[in-house]
Amino acid sequence: MTTTLAELVQRRPSRADARRNYDSLIAAARQSFAEMGTEAPLEEIARRADVGIATLYRNFPTRETLVESVYLEEVQAVCNAAAEVAHLEPWEALLAWLRRFVTYVGTKRVLVEGLNRDSNTFKACRLGLYEAGAPLLIRAQDARLVRPDVAIDDVIRLVAGIAGIGSTTEEQRDRILAIALDGLKRAA
Amino acid sequence: MTTTLAELVQRRPSRADARRNYDSLIAAARQSFAEMGTEAPLEEIARRADVGIATLYRNFPTRETLVESVYLEEVQAVCNAAAEVAHLEPWEALLAWLRRFVTYVGTKRVLVEGLNRDSNTFKACRLGLYEAGAPLLIRAQDARLVRPDVAIDDVIRLVAGIAGIGSTTEEQRDRILAIALDGLKRAA
DNA sequence: CATATAAGTGGAGGGTTCCTCCGTTTAATG
DNA sequence: CATTAAACGGAGGAACCCTCCACTTATATG
């Protein structure tokens, strides 16, 4: 029923030329999305990938599927970041990961939009994030530093919401994040 | 320099037929935006308003201006809500307003998107919200119930971020809002 | 009331993007 | 090689965007 992240990655075509085109399309899409947002013309993407428009549509029947595929690699980067902070103290580790989450996601509009949709792929991505973040949260809760009545998906959603705030400064975002994180702390 | 909310409202045409069309367009747009998002075809909106496409473009040169005009009326409803909670105790009043903010804004995708843009109109709207909300915040701070180091725009942005979280349940949103609001409380 | 005129109107049409269909090309396999 | 299933590219119809301009009408004035 629920697809996992790992399953999704292996949806690339098997024939050599096809796989080359597929990868080329993803690369072109990432570039275009970064430059012009998720509404970038698909024909432009196909052109950049040096591929016919039909090939794009065969691999990604809808714009959504293309967005998702780009998104997939980004989200894994955030997941991996969880491992990099594991050596820190419980609270600092959680904090560092969430901060990185906000900074990273904040610059990638694709991610922000994605985090709030409910297609299968996006659900799988959220699951991946939950798995990566849960240990950090639980460790902090076990150390009695974080209130016990919140789950990892609450935390991610909260932080994702903050990351989505646009047209503001780095400082304000930090300040707002700090407020929210204070709410996470266990009431002494 | 900075336009105020009141100034913006009075941009309606003066001739009777023109004003009728203008209002009709806004109504049609609100309906279409609600049904199909802010990317709804403009020609569809003109059709619903029973008006030529040129009339739409004359009143609203860009899609953005149309979105803004719809947004304007919505945001005033939220501002007015501030008065309705003034009779409550300081903390309850702030809480009630922010809750209403989230519930109301959460159902109107236009608002969520708008809150994060930086056109003149949207800035004016934010200013309006700040004016409406500031008294509530300050009262709660004076009563030493809310930490003194936050400003109204931090609070609004924070809450707007939460309101923007999509594909979730009413309960989760409430829970997340509660966490964030806990962060607002003054550390005892 | 008549009428001048400024303000408003609608829709044709050129440009862009979307997405499907189908005849051609090519990688893989024996 | 030869075969064939898979992959390919691009033409073209449909939807939408936005401008331009010839026509209509509300309103102010004599």
XYZ file of C-alpha atoms (C1' of nucleotides) in Angstrom:
436
model
C 0.000 0.000 0.000
C 2.362 2.690 1.185
C 5.310 2.849 -1.155
C 8.741 3.328 0.345
C 11.405 5.770 -0.748
C 13.765 3.057 -1.889
C 11.169 1.507 -4.167
C 10.515 4.798 -5.860
C 14.093 5.452 -6.804
C 14.203 2.352 -8.970
C 11.672 3.446 -11.550
C 14.245 4.255 -14.198
C 13.919 2.589 -17.621
C 16.127 -0.395 -18.399
C 17.316 0.263 -21.916
C 20.580 2.178 -22.064
C 19.481 5.048 -24.284
C 16.214 5.372 -22.402
C 17.994 5.584 -19.085
C 20.339 8.207 -20.442
C 17.400 10.303 -21.567
C 15.625 9.829 -18.272
C 18.603 11.097 -16.315
C 19.126 13.918 -18.720
C 15.515 14.981 -18.287
C 15.735 15.019 -14.519
C 18.883 17.111 -14.662
C 17.310 19.557 -17.098
C 14.164 19.735 -14.992
C 16.063 20.452 -11.807
C 17.880 23.262 -13.537
C 14.728 24.725 -15.082
C 12.716 24.435 -11.881
C 15.450 26.231 -9.979
C 15.552 29.032 -12.526
C 11.891 29.440 -13.397
C 9.890 27.600 -10.736
C 7.856 24.432 -11.101
C 5.823 26.023 -13.877
C 8.743 26.069 -16.282
C 7.671 25.092 -19.828
C 8.007 21.367 -20.347
C 9.102 21.866 -23.936
C 11.974 23.988 -22.684
C 13.005 21.162 -20.378
C 12.853 18.656 -23.210
C 14.946 20.974 -25.344
C 17.573 21.363 -22.634
C 17.690 17.616 -22.193
C 18.137 17.345 -25.942
C 15.180 15.041 -26.199
C 11.831 15.085 -27.989
C 8.820 16.312 -26.077
C 7.212 12.897 -26.442
C 10.075 11.299 -24.552
C 9.475 13.617 -21.666
C 5.800 12.730 -21.584
C 6.517 9.008 -21.834
C 8.721 9.123 -18.770
C 6.647 11.636 -16.866
C 2.993 11.547 -17.891
C 2.181 14.679 -15.886
C 4.152 17.658 -14.684
C 3.504 16.437 -11.185
C 5.415 13.205 -11.751
C 8.403 15.135 -13.017
C 8.351 17.464 -10.046
C 8.133 14.475 -7.776
C 11.119 12.794 -9.346
C 13.265 15.856 -8.918
C 11.986 16.214 -5.391
C 12.951 12.665 -4.578
C 16.673 13.300 -4.734
C 16.437 16.500 -2.745
C 14.545 14.887 0.071
C 17.146 12.183 0.375
C 19.784 14.818 0.940
C 17.803 16.090 3.916
C 17.384 12.551 5.219
C 21.093 11.949 5.002
C 21.732 15.095 6.983
C 20.153 13.350 9.964
C 23.076 10.961 10.163
C 25.558 13.823 10.124
C 24.222 15.324 13.323
C 23.881 12.067 15.243
C 27.088 12.677 17.171
C 25.759 15.829 18.855
C 23.972 16.009 22.205
C 20.273 15.032 21.990
C 18.780 18.509 21.913
C 21.531 19.995 19.768
C 21.241 17.174 17.279
C 17.514 17.685 16.807
C 18.000 21.424 16.632
C 20.772 21.184 14.080
C 18.800 18.873 11.846
C 15.688 21.007 11.940
C 17.712 24.130 11.266
C 19.362 22.513 8.312
C 15.961 21.350 7.184
C 14.605 24.879 7.162
C 17.610 26.453 5.494
C 17.811 23.789 2.855
C 14.131 23.512 2.140
C 13.653 27.247 2.259
C 15.835 27.734 -0.792
C 14.133 25.021 -2.827
C 10.632 26.061 -3.646
C 9.979 22.640 -5.125
C 10.374 21.066 -1.736
C 8.128 23.503 0.064
C 5.317 22.968 -2.371
C 5.877 19.242 -2.337
C 5.834 18.822 1.402
C 2.187 19.824 1.418
C 0.763 17.661 -1.308
C -0.658 14.241 -0.946
C 0.297 12.175 -3.963
C 1.742 8.750 -3.326
C 5.267 9.884 -3.947
C 5.027 12.834 -1.625
C 3.574 10.661 1.064
C 6.510 8.306 0.648
C 8.888 11.243 0.910
C 7.305 12.349 4.129
C 7.615 8.824 5.457
C 11.301 8.906 4.603
C 11.720 12.155 6.481
C 9.854 10.738 9.459
C 12.135 7.733 9.581
C 15.193 9.933 9.432
C 13.941 12.349 12.070
C 12.211 10.048 14.512
C 15.389 8.774 16.216
C 16.530 12.335 16.830
C 13.198 13.294 18.338
C 12.890 10.205 20.486
C 16.395 10.602 21.817
C 15.597 14.150 22.875
C 12.351 13.006 24.453
C 14.089 10.198 26.334
C 16.512 12.764 27.686
C 13.408 14.627 28.916
C 14.297 17.668 26.844
C 11.292 17.612 24.545
C 7.646 17.355 25.538
C 6.509 13.761 25.251
C 3.183 14.457 23.578
C 4.470 15.351 20.120
C 5.198 12.982 17.263
C 7.779 13.374 14.544
C 5.196 14.205 11.915
C 3.944 17.117 13.996
C 7.463 18.437 14.233
C 8.194 18.039 10.529
C 4.970 19.648 9.503
C 5.519 22.538 11.873
C 9.026 23.114 10.621
C 7.990 22.672 7.015
C 5.355 25.334 7.536
C 7.991 27.739 8.776
C 10.304 26.859 5.934
C 7.520 27.769 3.553
C 7.279 31.357 4.743
C 8.347 33.542 1.875
C 9.435 37.148 1.361
C 11.176 37.497 4.698
C 14.711 37.721 5.977
C 17.029 35.021 7.195
C 16.936 36.618 10.634
C 13.180 36.636 10.930
C 12.966 33.036 9.884
C 15.475 32.099 12.534
C 13.596 34.059 15.152
C 10.320 32.389 14.229
C 11.889 28.977 14.205
C 13.305 29.662 17.650
C 9.844 30.495 18.976
C 8.394 27.318 17.571
C 11.238 25.206 18.904
C 10.741 26.709 22.328
C 7.263 25.292 22.151
C 8.785 21.882 21.653
C 10.846 21.994 24.808
C 9.555 20.107 27.766
C 7.832 22.366 30.229
C 10.123 22.411 33.235
C 5.327 55.065 -0.113
C 3.625 52.269 1.768
C 0.043 52.079 0.645
C -2.619 51.486 3.266
C -5.457 49.018 3.120
C -8.135 51.706 3.009
C -6.575 53.358 -0.021
C -6.555 50.147 -1.960
C -10.228 49.398 -1.556
C -11.218 52.485 -3.505
C -9.889 51.439 -6.868
C -13.265 50.563 -8.336
C -14.321 52.299 -11.574
C -16.776 55.169 -11.324
C -19.173 54.534 -14.154
C -22.168 52.438 -13.182
C -21.842 49.693 -15.783
C -18.115 49.482 -15.277
C -18.506 49.088 -11.552
C -21.059 46.350 -12.080
C -18.625 44.464 -14.282
C -15.797 44.987 -11.841
C -17.793 43.497 -8.991
C -19.023 40.691 -11.170
C -15.440 39.846 -12.100
C -14.281 39.742 -8.503
C -17.170 37.466 -7.584
C -16.455 35.160 -10.511
C -12.763 35.139 -9.685
C -13.346 34.269 -6.055
C -15.502 31.367 -7.116
C -13.051 30.119 -9.742
C -10.034 30.491 -7.472
C -11.789 28.508 -4.777
C -12.663 25.741 -7.203
C -9.553 25.544 -9.350
C -6.830 27.481 -7.519
C -5.234 30.768 -8.487
C -4.257 29.336 -11.859
C -7.843 29.146 -13.046
C -8.184 30.234 -16.711
C -8.866 33.940 -16.960
C -11.129 33.414 -19.927
C -13.263 31.134 -17.780
C -13.537 33.860 -15.171
C -14.549 36.415 -17.779
C -17.126 33.984 -19.095
C -18.584 33.412 -15.644
C -18.734 37.129 -15.050
C -20.517 37.424 -18.384
C -17.974 39.912 -19.601
C -15.492 40.107 -22.462
C -11.924 39.051 -21.818
C -10.740 42.571 -22.589
C -12.819 43.943 -19.748
C -11.106 41.606 -17.362
C -7.685 42.731 -18.566
C -8.617 46.390 -18.412
C -9.585 46.098 -14.762
C -6.838 43.701 -13.821
C -3.801 44.021 -16.079
C -2.170 40.916 -14.626
C -3.421 37.801 -12.925
C -1.626 38.974 -9.841
C -3.762 42.116 -9.547
C -6.923 40.044 -9.744
C -5.689 37.670 -7.082
C -4.801 40.628 -4.928
C -8.223 42.187 -5.283
C -9.957 39.021 -4.216
C -7.501 38.670 -1.386
C -8.211 42.182 -0.176
C -11.733 41.439 0.944
C -10.735 38.236 2.636
C -8.001 39.836 4.650
C -10.359 42.481 5.929
C -12.614 39.797 7.312
C -9.699 38.487 9.350
C -8.857 41.998 10.541
C -12.426 42.547 11.669
C -12.307 39.336 13.634
C -9.775 41.014 15.922
C -12.447 43.368 17.217
C -14.770 40.474 17.972
C -12.382 38.895 20.440
C -11.382 42.088 22.221
C -13.703 41.388 25.155
C -11.852 38.198 26.127
C -9.013 37.936 28.621
C -5.624 38.951 27.161
C -4.250 35.502 26.427
C -7.594 34.044 25.362
C -8.201 36.949 23.018
C -4.891 36.505 21.243
C -5.401 32.771 21.123
C -8.899 33.046 19.733
C -7.841 35.456 17.018
C -4.906 33.357 15.911
C -7.034 30.244 15.905
C -9.620 31.920 13.769
C -6.839 33.166 11.551
C -5.577 29.660 10.941
C -8.983 28.092 10.386
C -10.105 30.825 8.080
C -6.909 31.193 6.113
C -6.383 27.456 5.944
C -9.485 27.024 3.816
C -8.607 29.811 1.392
C -5.646 28.851 -0.693
C -5.481 32.334 -2.136
C -4.699 33.775 1.239
C -1.966 31.326 2.049
C -0.189 31.983 -1.204
C -0.721 35.715 -0.855
C 0.651 36.012 2.644
C 4.049 35.072 1.319
C 4.379 37.369 -1.649
C 5.812 40.809 -1.673
C 3.845 42.974 -4.048
C 2.691 46.357 -2.812
C -0.824 45.163 -2.181
C 0.263 42.149 -0.227
C 2.557 44.263 1.869
C -0.353 46.571 2.592
C -2.463 43.585 3.578
C 0.170 42.392 5.967
C 0.350 45.865 7.464
C -3.399 45.750 7.966
C -3.117 42.433 9.730
C -0.321 43.767 11.908
C -2.423 46.747 12.950
C -5.321 44.507 13.792
C -3.229 42.020 15.723
C -0.736 44.266 17.494
C -3.100 45.452 20.250
C -3.949 41.866 21.104
C -0.305 40.893 21.291
C 0.750 43.921 23.305
C -2.054 43.425 25.763
C -0.939 39.848 26.338
C 2.651 40.985 26.719
C 1.700 43.713 29.192
C -0.090 41.085 31.219
C 3.255 39.222 31.192
C 1.667 36.234 29.473
C 3.659 36.388 26.273
C 7.412 36.648 25.928
C 8.408 40.255 25.365
C 10.913 39.621 22.597
C 8.471 38.850 19.810
C 6.785 41.297 17.473
C 3.422 40.975 15.820
C 4.915 40.263 12.426
C 6.821 37.302 13.833
C 3.601 35.936 15.249
C 1.606 36.467 12.068
C 4.264 34.899 9.904
C 4.582 31.942 12.219
C 0.860 31.368 12.264
C 0.560 31.944 8.534
C 3.190 29.289 8.000
C 1.157 26.831 10.004
C -2.007 27.797 8.195
C -0.247 26.966 4.963
C 0.382 23.357 5.878
C -1.632 21.258 3.471
C -2.890 17.684 3.268
C -3.357 17.220 6.982
C -6.216 16.914 9.434
C -7.940 19.550 11.484
C -6.649 17.827 14.615
C -3.026 17.815 13.554
C -3.166 21.458 12.619
C -4.581 22.280 16.032
C -1.908 20.253 17.737
C 0.856 21.971 15.777
C -0.608 25.377 16.437
C -0.711 24.555 20.121
C 2.982 23.704 20.115
C 3.867 26.939 18.398
C 1.687 28.978 20.721
C 3.358 27.373 23.695
C 6.552 28.808 22.352
C 4.983 32.236 22.551
C 4.172 31.998 26.229
C 6.433 33.803 28.575
C 8.920 31.481 30.205
C 7.884 31.305 33.838
C -34.346 66.602 -24.662
C -30.429 66.345 -27.668
C -25.931 65.376 -28.320
C -20.985 65.359 -27.655
C -17.458 62.702 -25.790
C -14.933 60.240 -22.684
C -15.230 55.932 -20.825
C -16.223 51.347 -21.440
C -16.973 47.088 -24.210
C -16.318 42.583 -26.808
C -13.985 39.453 -29.545
C -10.788 38.415 -33.313
C -6.278 36.806 -33.780
C -1.156 36.004 -33.168
C 1.865 33.793 -29.960
C 2.922 30.242 -26.523
C 2.426 26.004 -24.204
C 0.152 21.595 -23.582
C -0.250 16.823 -24.792
C -1.413 12.962 -28.149
C -0.731 10.221 -32.100
C 1.921 7.695 -35.197
C 5.548 6.588 -38.588
C 10.575 5.856 -37.939
C 14.807 4.435 -35.467
C 17.562 1.598 -32.375
C 19.179 -1.386 -28.417
C 19.083 -5.954 -26.946
C 18.903 -10.835 -27.756
C 19.866 -15.302 -29.999
C 23.251 -10.505 -38.622
C 18.237 -10.538 -38.200
C 14.299 -9.854 -35.465
C 11.447 -7.317 -32.617
C 9.895 -4.866 -28.763
C 11.055 -0.725 -26.875
C 12.054 3.965 -27.453
C 12.164 7.991 -30.291
C 10.903 12.757 -32.363
C 7.981 16.101 -34.047
C 3.670 17.513 -36.327
C -0.545 19.488 -35.081
C -5.092 20.323 -32.657
C -6.691 22.363 -28.420
C -6.416 25.524 -24.571
C -4.916 29.602 -22.888
C -2.641 34.206 -22.802
C -2.873 38.992 -23.946
C -3.242 43.061 -27.274
C -5.467 45.867 -30.441
C -9.158 48.369 -32.305
C -13.739 49.288 -34.147
C -18.098 49.719 -31.871
C -21.420 50.978 -27.897
C -23.145 53.616 -23.955
C -23.340 56.370 -19.568
C -23.126 60.855 -18.217
C -22.434 65.795 -18.290
C -23.874 69.939 -20.519
C -26.410 73.434 -23.426
